[in-house]
Coordinates of C-alpha atoms in Angstrom, one line a residue:
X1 CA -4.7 27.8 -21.3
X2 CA -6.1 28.6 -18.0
X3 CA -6.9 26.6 -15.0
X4 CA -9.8 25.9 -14.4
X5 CA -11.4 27.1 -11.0
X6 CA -11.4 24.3 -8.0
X7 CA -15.2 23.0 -6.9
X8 CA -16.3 23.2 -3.5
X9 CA -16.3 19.8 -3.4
X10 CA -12.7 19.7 -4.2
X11 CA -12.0 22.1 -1.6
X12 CA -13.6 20.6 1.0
X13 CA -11.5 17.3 0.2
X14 CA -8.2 19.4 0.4
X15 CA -9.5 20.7 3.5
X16 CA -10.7 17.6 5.4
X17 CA -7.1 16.1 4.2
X18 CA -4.9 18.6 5.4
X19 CA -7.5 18.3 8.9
X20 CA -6.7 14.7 8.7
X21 CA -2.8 15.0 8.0
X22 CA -2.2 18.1 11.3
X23 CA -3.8 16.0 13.3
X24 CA -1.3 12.5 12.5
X25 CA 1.6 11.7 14.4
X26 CA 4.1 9.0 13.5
X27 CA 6.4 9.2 16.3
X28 CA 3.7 7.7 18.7
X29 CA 3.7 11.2 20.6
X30 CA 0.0 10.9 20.8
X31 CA 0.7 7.9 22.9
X32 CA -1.8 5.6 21.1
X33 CA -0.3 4.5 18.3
X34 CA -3.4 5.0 15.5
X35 CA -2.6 3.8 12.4
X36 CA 0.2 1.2 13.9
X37 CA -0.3 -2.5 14.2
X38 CA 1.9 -4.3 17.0
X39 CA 4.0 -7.0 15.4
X40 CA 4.9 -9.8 17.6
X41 CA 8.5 -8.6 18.4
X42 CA 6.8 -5.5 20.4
X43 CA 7.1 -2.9 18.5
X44 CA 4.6 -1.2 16.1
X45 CA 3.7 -1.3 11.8
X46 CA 2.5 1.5 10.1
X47 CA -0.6 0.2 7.5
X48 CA -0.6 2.0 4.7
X49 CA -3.4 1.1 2.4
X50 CA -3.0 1.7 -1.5
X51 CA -6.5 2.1 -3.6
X52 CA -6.9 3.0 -7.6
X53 CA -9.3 5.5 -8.5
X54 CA -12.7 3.3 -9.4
X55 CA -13.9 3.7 -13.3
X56 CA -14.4 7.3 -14.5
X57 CA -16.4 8.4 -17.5
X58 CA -13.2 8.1 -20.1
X59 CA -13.2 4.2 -19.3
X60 CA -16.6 3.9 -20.8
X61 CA -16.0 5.9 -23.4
X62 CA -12.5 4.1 -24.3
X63 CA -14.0 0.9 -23.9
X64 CA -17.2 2.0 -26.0
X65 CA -14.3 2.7 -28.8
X66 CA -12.5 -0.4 -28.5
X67 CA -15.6 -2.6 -29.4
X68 CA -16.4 -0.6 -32.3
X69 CA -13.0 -0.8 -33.8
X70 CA -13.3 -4.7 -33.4
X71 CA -16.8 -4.3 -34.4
X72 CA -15.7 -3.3 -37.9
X73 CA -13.0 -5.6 -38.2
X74 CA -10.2 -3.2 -37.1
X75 CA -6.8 -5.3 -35.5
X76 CA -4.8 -4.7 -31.9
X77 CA -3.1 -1.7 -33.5
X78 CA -6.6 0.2 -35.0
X79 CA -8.3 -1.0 -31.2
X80 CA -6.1 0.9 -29.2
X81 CA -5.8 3.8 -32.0
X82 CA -9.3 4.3 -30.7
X83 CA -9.1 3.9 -27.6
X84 CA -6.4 6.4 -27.5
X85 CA -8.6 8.9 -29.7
X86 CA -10.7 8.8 -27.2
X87 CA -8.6 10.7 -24.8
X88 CA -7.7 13.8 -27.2
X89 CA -11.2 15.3 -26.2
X90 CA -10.1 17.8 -23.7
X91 CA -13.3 17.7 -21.6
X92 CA -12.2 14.2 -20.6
X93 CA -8.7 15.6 -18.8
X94 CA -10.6 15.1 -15.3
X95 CA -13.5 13.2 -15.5
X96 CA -15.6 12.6 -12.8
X97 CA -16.1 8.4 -12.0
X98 CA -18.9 6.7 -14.2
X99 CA -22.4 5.0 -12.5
X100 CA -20.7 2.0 -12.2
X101 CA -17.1 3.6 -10.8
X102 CA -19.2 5.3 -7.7
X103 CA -21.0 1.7 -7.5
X104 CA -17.5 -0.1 -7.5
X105 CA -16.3 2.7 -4.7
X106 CA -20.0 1.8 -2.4
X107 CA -18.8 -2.0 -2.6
X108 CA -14.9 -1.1 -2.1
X109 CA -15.8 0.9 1.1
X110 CA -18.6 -1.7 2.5
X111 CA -15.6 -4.0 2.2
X112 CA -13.0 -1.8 4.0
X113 CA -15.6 -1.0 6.6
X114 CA -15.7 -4.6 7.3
X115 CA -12.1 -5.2 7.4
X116 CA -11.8 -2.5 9.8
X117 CA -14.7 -4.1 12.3
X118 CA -13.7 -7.9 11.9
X119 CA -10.1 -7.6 12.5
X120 CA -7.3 -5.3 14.5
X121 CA -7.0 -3.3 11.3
X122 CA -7.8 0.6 11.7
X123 CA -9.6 3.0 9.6
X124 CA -6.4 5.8 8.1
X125 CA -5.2 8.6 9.7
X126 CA -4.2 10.1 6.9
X127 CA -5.6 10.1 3.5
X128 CA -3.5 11.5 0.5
X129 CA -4.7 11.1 -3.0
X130 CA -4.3 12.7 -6.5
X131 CA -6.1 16.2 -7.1
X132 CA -8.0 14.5 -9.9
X133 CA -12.0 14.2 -9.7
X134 CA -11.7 10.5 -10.3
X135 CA -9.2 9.9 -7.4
X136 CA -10.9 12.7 -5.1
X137 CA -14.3 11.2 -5.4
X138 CA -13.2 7.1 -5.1
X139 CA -11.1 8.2 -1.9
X140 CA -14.1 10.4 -0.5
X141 CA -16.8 7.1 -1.4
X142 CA -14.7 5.1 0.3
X143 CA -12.9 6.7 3.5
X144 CA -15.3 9.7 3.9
X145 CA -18.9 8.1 2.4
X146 CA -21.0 10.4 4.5
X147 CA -18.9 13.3 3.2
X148 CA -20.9 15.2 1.1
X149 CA -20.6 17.6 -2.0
X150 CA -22.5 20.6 -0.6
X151 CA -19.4 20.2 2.3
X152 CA -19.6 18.8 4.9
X153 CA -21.0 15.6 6.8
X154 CA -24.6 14.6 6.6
X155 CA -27.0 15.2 9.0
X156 CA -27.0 12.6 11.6
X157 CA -23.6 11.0 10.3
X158 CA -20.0 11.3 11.3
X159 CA -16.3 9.9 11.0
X160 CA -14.8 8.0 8.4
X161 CA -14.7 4.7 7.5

């Protein structure tokens, strides 16, 4: 089996990643401490945030499955046999996220976005996430919105978060 070749998009992620990661330093070299918060004895925290990929086309179609094996009567064990039939079509190995995944990314990163302007908490420094469409494309909706797939930023719009 051969590998399938990477997107552009998916390039450009790796690229604005690796940007993001030569240009962190945790020593405090930098001598402005991004990415720490200072804790009351002085000295600094590292945030680290953790965020699951938001719902991706296989979700839909597992739980599509799921209600028609309890549609017909089927018990916990014929449920999940479905559900996990579901995942033997090879086109789903990387799917990309669902209407309602890039929906629940939007509200995720209007969320973070607020976090970051009503208290001390800073936008990452460093973003690393799972080569996977599902993960690449929550992180970019959420950390990088106006990131987009033709590349680069959109006109008129800059940074992250």
């Amino acid at each position: 089996s051969s590998t399938p070749p990477v997107s552009t998009f998916r390039m450009n992620v790796y690229a604005r990643v690796l940007e993001t990661r030569r240009s962190f330093k945790v020593d405090g070299s930098d001598n402005n401490n991004a990415g720490f918060v200072p804790s009351m004895d002085g000295s600094h925290k590292m945030v680290v945030y953790f965020v699951r990929h938001a719902e991706a086309a296989h979700n839909v179609l597992e739980k599509r499955a799921q209600e028609r094996a309890r549609s017909i009567g089927g018990d916990e064990a014929a449920v999940e046999a479905a559900r996990k039939n579901v995942l033997k079509d090879p086109t789903l190995r990387d799917p990309s996220l669902s209407f309602d995944g890039k929906q629940q990314a939007s509200t995720s990163a209007s969320g973070i976005n607020q976090l970051f302007m009503s208290t001390h908490y800073a936008p990452p420094e460093l973003v690393l996430v799972s080569p996977l469409n599902r993960a690449l494309e929550t992180a970019t909706l959420i950390f990088y919105p106006h990131f987009d797939e033709a590349g680069g930023e959109e006109e008129g719009k800059s940074g992250t978060a």
